[in-house]
PDB file of C-alpha atoms in Angstrom:
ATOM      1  CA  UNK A  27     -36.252  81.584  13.432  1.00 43.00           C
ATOM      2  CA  UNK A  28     -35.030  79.077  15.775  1.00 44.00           C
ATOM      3  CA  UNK A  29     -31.631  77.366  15.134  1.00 47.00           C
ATOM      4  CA  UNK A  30     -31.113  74.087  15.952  1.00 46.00           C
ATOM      5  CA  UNK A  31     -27.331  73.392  16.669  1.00 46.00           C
ATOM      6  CA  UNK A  32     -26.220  70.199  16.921  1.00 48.00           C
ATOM      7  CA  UNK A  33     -22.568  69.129  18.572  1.00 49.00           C
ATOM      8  CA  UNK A  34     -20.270  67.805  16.250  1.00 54.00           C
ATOM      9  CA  UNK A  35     -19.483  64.142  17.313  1.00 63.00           C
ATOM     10  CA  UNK A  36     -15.492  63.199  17.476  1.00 65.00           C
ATOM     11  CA  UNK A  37     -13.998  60.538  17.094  1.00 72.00           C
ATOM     12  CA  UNK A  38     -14.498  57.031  19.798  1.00 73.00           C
ATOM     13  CA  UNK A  39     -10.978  55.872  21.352  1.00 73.00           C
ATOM     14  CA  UNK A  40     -10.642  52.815  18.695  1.00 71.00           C
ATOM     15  CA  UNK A  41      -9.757  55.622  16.251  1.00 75.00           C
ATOM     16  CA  UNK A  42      -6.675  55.933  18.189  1.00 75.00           C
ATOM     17  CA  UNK A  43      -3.382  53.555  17.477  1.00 79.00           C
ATOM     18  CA  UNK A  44      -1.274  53.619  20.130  1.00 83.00           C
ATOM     19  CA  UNK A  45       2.136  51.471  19.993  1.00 84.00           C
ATOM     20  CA  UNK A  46       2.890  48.450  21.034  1.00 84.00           C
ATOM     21  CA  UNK A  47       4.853  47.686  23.913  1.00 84.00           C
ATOM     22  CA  UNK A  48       5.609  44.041  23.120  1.00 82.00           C
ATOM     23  CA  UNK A  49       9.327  43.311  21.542  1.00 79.00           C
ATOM     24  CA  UNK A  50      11.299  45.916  20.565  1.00 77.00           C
ATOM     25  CA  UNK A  51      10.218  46.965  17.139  1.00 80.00           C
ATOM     26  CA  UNK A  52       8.520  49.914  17.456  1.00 82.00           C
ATOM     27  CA  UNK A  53       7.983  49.912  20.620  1.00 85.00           C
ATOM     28  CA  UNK A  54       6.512  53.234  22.883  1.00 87.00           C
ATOM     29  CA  UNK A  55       9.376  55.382  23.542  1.00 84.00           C
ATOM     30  CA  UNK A  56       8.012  56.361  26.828  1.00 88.00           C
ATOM     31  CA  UNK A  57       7.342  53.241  28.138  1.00 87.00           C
ATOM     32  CA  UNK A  58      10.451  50.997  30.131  1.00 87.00           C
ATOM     33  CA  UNK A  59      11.444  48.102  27.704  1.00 86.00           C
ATOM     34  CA  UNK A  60      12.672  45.096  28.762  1.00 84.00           C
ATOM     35  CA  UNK A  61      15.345  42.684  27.350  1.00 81.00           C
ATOM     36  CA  UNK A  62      14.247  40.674  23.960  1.00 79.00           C
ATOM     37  CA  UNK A  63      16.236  36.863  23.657  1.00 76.00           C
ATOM     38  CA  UNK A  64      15.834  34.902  20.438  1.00 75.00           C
ATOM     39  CA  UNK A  65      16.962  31.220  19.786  1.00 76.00           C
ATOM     40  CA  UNK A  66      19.882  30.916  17.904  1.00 70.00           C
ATOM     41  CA  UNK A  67      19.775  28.546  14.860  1.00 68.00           C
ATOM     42  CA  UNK A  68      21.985  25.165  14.064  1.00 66.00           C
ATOM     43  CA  UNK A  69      25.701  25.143  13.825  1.00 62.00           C
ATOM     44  CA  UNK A  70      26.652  23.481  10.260  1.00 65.00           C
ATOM     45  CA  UNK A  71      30.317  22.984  11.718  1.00 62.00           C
ATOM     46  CA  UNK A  72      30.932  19.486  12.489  1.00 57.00           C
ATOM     47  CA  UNK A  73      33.342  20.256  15.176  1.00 57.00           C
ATOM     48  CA  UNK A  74      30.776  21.779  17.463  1.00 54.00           C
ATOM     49  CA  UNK A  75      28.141  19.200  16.349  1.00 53.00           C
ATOM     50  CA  UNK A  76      30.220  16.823  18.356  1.00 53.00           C
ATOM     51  CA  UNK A  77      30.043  18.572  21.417  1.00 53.00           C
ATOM     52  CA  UNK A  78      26.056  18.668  21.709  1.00 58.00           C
ATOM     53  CA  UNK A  79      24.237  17.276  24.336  1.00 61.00           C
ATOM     54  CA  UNK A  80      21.042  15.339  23.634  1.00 63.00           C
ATOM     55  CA  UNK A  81      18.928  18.180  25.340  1.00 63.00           C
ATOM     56  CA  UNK A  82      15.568  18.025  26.708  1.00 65.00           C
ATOM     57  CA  UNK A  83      13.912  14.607  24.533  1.00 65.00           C
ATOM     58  CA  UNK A  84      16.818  12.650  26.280  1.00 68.00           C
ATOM     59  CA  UNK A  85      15.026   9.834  27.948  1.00 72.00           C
ATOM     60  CA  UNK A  86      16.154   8.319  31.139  1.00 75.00           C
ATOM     61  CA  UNK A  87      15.064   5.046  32.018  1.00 79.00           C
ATOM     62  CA  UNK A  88      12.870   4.785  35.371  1.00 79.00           C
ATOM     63  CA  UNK A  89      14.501   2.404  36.941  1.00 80.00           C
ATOM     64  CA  UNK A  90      17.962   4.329  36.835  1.00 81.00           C
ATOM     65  CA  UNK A  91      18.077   6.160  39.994  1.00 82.00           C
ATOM     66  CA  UNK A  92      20.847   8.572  41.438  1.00 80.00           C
ATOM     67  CA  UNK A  93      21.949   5.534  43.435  1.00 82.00           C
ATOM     68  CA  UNK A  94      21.976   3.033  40.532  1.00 80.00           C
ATOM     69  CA  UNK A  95      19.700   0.461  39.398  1.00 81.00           C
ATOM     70  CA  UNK A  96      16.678  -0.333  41.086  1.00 81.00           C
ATOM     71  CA  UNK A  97      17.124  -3.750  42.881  1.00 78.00           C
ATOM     72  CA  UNK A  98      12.822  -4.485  42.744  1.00 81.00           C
ATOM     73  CA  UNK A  99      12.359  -7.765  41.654  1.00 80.00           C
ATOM     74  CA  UNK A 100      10.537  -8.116  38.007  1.00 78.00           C
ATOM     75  CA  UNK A 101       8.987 -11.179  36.470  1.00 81.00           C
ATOM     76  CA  UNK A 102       8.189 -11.676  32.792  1.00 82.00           C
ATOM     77  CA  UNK A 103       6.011 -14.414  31.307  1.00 85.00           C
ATOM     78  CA  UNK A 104       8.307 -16.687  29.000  1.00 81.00           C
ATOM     79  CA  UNK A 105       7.390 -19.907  26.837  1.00 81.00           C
ATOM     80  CA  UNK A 106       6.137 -23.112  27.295  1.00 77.00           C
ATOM     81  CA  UNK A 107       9.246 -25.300  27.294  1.00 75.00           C
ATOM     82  CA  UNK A 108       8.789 -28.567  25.212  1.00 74.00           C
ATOM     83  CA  UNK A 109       8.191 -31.800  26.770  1.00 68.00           C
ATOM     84  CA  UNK A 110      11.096 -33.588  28.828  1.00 67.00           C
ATOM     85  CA  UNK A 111      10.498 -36.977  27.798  1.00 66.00           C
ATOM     86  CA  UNK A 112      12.450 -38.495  25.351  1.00 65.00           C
ATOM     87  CA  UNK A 113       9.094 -40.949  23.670  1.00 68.00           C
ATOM     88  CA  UNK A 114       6.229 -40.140  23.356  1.00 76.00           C
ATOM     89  CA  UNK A 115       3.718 -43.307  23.482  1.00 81.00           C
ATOM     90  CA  UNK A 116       0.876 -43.018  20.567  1.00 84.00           C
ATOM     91  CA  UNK A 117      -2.394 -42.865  21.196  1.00 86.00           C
ATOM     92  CA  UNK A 118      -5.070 -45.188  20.097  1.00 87.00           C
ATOM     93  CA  UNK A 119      -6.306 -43.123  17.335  1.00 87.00           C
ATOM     94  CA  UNK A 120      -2.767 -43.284  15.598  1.00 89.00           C
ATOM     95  CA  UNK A 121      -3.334 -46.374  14.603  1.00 89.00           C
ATOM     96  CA  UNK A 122      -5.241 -47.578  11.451  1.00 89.00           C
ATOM     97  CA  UNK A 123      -5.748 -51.431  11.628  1.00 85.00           C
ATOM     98  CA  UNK A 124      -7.928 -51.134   8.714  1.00 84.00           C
ATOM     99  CA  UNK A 125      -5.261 -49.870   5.915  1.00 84.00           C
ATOM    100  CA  UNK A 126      -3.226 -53.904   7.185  1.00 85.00           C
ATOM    101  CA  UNK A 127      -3.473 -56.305   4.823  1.00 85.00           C
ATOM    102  CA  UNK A 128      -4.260 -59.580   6.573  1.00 86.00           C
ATOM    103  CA  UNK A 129      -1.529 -62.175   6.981  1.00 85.00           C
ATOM    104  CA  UNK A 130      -2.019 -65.584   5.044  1.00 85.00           C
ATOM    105  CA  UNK A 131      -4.368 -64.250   2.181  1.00 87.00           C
ATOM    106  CA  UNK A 132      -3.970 -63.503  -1.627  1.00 88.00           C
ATOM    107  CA  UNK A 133      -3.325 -59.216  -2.890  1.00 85.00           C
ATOM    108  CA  UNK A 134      -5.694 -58.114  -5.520  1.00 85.00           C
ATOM    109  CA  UNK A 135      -3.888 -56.759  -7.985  1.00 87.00           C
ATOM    110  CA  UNK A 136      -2.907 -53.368  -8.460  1.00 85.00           C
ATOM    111  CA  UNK A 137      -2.249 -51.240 -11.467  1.00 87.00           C
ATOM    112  CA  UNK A 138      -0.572 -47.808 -11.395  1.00 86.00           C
ATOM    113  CA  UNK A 139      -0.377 -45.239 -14.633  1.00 86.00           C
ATOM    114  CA  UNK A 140       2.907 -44.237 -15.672  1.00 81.00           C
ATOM    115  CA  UNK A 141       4.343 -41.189 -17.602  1.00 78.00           C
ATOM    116  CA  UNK A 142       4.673 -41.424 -21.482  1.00 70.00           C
ATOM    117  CA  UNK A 143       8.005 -42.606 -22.596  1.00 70.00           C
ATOM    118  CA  UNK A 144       9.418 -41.044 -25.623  1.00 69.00           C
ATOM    119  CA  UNK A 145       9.273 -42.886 -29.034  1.00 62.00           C
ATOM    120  CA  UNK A 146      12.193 -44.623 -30.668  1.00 62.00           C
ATOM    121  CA  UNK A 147      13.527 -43.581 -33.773  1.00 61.00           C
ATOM    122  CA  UNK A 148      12.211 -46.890 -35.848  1.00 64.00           C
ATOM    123  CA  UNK A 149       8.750 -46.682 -34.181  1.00 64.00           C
ATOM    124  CA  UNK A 150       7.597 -43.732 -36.090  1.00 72.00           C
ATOM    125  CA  UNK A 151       4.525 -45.047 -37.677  1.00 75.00           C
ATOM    126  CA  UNK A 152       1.583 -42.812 -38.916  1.00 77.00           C
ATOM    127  CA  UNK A 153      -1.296 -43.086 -36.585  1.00 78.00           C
ATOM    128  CA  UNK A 154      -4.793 -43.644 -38.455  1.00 81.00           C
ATOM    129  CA  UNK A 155      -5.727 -40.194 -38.616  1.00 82.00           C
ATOM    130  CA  UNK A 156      -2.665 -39.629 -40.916  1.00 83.00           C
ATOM    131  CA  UNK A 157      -4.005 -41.392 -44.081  1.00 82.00           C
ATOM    132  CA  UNK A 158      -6.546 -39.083 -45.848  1.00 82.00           C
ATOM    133  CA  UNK A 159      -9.213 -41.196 -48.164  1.00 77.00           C
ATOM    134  CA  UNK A 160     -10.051 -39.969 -51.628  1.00 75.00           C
ATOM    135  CA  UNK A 161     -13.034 -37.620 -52.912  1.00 76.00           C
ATOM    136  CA  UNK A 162     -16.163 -39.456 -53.843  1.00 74.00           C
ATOM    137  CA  UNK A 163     -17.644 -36.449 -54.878  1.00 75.00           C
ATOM    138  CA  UNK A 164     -17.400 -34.885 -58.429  1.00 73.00           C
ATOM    139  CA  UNK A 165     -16.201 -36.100 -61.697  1.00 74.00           C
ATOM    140  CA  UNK A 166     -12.567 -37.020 -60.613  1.00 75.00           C
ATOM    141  CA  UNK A 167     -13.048 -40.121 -59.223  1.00 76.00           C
ATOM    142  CA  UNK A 168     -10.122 -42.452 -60.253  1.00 75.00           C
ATOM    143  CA  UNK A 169     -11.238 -45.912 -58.957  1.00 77.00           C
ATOM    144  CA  UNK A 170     -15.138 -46.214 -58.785  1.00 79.00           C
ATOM    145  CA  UNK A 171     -17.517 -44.857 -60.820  1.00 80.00           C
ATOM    146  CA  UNK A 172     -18.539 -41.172 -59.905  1.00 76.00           C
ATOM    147  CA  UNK A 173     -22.509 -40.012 -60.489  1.00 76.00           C
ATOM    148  CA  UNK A 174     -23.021 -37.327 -62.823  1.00 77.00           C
ATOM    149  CA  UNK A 175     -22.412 -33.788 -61.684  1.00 78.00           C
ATOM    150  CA  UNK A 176     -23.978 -30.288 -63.093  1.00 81.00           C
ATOM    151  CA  UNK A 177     -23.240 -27.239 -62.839  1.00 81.00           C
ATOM    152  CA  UNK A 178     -24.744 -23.659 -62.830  1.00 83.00           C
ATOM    153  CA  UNK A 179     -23.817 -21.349 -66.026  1.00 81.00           C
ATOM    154  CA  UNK A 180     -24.730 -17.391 -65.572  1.00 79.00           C
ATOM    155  CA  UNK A 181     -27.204 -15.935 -67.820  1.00 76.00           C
ATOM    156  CA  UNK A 182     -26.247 -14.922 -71.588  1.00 76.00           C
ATOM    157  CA  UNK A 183     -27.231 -12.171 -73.431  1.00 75.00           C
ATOM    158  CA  UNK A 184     -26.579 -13.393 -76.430  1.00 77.00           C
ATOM    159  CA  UNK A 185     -28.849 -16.628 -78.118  1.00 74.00           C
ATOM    160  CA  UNK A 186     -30.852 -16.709 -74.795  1.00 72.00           C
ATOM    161  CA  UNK A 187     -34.545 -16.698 -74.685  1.00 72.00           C
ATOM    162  CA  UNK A 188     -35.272 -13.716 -72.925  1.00 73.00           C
ATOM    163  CA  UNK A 189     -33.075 -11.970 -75.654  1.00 76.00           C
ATOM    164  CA  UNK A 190     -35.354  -9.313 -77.563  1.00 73.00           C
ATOM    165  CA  UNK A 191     -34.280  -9.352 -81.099  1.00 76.00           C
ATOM    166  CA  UNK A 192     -37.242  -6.632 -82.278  1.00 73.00           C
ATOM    167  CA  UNK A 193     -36.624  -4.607 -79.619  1.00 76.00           C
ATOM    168  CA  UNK A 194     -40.031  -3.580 -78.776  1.00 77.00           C
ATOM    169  CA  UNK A 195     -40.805  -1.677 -75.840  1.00 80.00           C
ATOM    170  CA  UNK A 196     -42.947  -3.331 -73.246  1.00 78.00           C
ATOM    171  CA  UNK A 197     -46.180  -1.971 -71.458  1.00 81.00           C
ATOM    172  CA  UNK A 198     -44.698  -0.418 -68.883  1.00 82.00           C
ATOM    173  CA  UNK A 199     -42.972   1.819 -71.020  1.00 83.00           C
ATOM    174  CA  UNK A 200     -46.622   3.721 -71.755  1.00 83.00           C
ATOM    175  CA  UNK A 201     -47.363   6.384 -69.457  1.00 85.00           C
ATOM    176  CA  UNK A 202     -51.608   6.064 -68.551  1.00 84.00           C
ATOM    177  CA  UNK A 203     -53.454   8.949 -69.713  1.00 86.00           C
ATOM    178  CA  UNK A 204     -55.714  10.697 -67.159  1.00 86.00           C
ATOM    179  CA  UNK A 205     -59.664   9.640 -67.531  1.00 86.00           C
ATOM    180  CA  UNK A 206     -60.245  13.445 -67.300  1.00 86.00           C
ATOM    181  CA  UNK A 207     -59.386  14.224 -70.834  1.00 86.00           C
ATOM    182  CA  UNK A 208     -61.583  12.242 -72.188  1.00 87.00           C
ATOM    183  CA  UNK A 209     -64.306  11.960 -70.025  1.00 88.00           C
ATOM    184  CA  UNK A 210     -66.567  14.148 -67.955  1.00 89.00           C
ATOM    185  CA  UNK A 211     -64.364  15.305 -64.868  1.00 88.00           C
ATOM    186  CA  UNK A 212     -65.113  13.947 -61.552  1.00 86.00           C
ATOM    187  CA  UNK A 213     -65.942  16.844 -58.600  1.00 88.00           C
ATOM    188  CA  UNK A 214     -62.954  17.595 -56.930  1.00 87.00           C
ATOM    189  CA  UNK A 215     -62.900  18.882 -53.595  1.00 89.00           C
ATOM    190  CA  UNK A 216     -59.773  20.662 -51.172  1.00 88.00           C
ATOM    191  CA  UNK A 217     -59.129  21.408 -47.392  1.00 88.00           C
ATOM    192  CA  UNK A 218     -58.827  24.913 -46.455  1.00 85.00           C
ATOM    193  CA  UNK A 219     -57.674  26.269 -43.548  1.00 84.00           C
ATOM    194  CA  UNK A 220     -59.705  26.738 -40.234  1.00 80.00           C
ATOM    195  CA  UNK A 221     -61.187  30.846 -40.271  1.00 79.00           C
ATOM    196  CA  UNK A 222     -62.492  32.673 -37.021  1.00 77.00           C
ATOM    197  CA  UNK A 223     -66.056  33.705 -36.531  1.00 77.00           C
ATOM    198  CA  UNK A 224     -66.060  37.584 -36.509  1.00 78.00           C
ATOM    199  CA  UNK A 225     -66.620  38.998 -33.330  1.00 78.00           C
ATOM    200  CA  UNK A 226     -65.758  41.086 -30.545  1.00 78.00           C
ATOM    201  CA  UNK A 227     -61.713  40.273 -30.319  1.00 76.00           C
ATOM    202  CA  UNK A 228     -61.032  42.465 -26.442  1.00 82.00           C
ATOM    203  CA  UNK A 229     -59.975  40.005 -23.524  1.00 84.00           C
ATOM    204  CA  UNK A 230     -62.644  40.218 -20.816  1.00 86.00           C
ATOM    205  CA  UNK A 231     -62.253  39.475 -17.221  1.00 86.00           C
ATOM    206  CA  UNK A 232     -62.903  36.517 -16.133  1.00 87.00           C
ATOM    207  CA  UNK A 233     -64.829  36.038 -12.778  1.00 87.00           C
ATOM    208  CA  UNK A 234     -61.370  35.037 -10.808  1.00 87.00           C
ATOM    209  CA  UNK A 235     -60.040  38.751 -11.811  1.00 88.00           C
ATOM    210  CA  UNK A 236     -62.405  40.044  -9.315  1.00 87.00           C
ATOM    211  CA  UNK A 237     -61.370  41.207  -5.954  1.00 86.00           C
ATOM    212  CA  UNK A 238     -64.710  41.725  -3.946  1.00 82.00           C
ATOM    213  CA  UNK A 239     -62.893  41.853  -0.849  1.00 82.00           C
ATOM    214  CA  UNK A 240     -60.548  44.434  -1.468  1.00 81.00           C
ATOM    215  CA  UNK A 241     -63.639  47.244  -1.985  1.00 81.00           C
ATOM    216  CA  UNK A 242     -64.001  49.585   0.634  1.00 80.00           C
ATOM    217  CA  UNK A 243     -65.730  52.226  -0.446  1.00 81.00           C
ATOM    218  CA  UNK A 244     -69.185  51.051   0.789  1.00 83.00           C
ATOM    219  CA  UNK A 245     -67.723  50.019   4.150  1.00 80.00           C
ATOM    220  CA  UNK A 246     -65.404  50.882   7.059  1.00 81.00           C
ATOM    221  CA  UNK A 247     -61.462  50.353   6.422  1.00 78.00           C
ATOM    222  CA  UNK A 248     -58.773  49.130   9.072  1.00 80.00           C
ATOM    223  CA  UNK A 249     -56.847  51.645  10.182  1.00 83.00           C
ATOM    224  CA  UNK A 250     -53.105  51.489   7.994  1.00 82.00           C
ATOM    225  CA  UNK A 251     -49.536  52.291   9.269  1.00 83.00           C
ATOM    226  CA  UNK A 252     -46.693  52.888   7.760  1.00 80.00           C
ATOM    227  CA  UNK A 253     -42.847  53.729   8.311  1.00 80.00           C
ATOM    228  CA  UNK A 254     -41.146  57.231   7.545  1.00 74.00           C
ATOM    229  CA  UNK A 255     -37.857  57.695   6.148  1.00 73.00           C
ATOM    230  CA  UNK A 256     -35.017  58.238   8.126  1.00 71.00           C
ATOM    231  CA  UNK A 257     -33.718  62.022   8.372  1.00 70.00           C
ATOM    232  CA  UNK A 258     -30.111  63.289   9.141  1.00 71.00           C
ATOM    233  CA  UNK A 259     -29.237  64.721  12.926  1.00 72.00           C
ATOM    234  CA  UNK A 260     -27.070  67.137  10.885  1.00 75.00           C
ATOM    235  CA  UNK A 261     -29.640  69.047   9.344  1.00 75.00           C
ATOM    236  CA  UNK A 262     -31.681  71.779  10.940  1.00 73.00           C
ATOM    237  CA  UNK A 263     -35.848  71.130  10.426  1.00 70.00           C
ATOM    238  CA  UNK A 264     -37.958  73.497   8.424  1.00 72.00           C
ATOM    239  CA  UNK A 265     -40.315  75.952  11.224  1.00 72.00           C
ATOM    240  CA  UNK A 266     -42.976  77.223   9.276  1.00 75.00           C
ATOM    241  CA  UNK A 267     -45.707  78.070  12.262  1.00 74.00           C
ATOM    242  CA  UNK A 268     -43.652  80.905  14.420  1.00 69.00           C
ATOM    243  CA  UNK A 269     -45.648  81.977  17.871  1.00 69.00           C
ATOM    244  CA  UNK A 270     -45.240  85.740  18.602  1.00 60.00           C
TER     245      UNK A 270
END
């Protein structure tokens, strides 16, 4: 028998965490570590709030040099300043020669709407629409003569001439009797329900089912290929056929 040993595979070097040597927590004791600063936070005590300068954001103007103010010369663009001149002389299109009534001739007249003036207390007369003339409709007419009028009365049951004083039933109240009974009965026929042929009842293949191309018995196949499964490096392979 032939044994196969195989070498045990360790570990690769990501398996190994080594400590950091950024900052001071936890950092490698065997390595040098140099000095950690933080920022310090905001003073709440006014006194010292005072006493703070405007740090970095403090803007400085680029014309203030360490000599003072630059002397360039800068020009701005400012507005159009009115007109000097005290009158202004119209132009021709001011004037409108056509709106002058000629000298010498007679106005037509002219008529303007005012507002409504309120009404004084002894002008309150009823308008027209105030007075309300009188019915000429019905029986109450007082001063002309009024045509006749009639009226519509709901039925009585009592005197009326649809009343039935024998109280005999009508014809529909008979039921018909069926011809059958007394006469020789018609043929009478009924619809039954649709019933299969006998037969052979097995499903048979239709000619789509077939596969002709798939036979190979009669014929040469392609050659076919396929893919193993994959075996462990761990474990030692079966030798069956030992030379002397």
């Amino acid at each position: 028998m032939i044994h196969v040993v195989k070498c045990k595979l360790g570990p690769g070097p990501g398996r190994y965490a080594l400590p950091s040597t950024v900052g001071y927590n936890s950092h490698d004791f065997t390595k040098h570590m140099n000095p950690a600063h933080s920022f310090g936070h905001r003073l709440e005590n006014p006194m010292f709030r005072k006493n703070c300068s405007p740090g970095p954001t403090y803007f400085i103007s680029s014309e203030i040099t360490r000599w003072g103010r630059d002397g360039t010369p800068a020009y701005s663009i400012s507005g159009r300043l009115r007109d000097i001149n005290t009158f202004n002389t119209p132009a021709p299109g001011t004037y409108s020669p056509e709106h002058v009534h000629p000298q010498g001739e007679r106005h037509a007249p002219a008529y303007s709407m005012g507002s409504r003036t309120r009404y004084r207390q002894h002008d309150n007369v009823p308008s027209p629409n105030c007075y309300s003339l009188p019915n000429l409709l019905g029986s109450k007419v007082a001063h002309t003569n009024s045509s006749p009028s009639y009226t519509m009365t709901g039925r009585s049951k009592t005197g009326a001439f649809s009343e039935d004083l024998a109280k005999t039933p009508g014809p529909n109240c008979y039921s018909l009797i069926n011809p059958d009974l007394f006469r020789a009965r018609a043929p009478a026929y009924s619809m039954l329900g649709r019933n299969e042929l006998p037969g052979d009842g097995t499903s048979k293949p239709g000619p789509g089912a077939h596969c002709p191309e798939k036979v190979v018995l009669n014929k040469k196949a392609a050659p076919k290929f396929s893919m193993g499964i994959r075996h462990s490096e761990y474990i030692t392979p079966l030798i069956i056929d030992v030379s002397d």
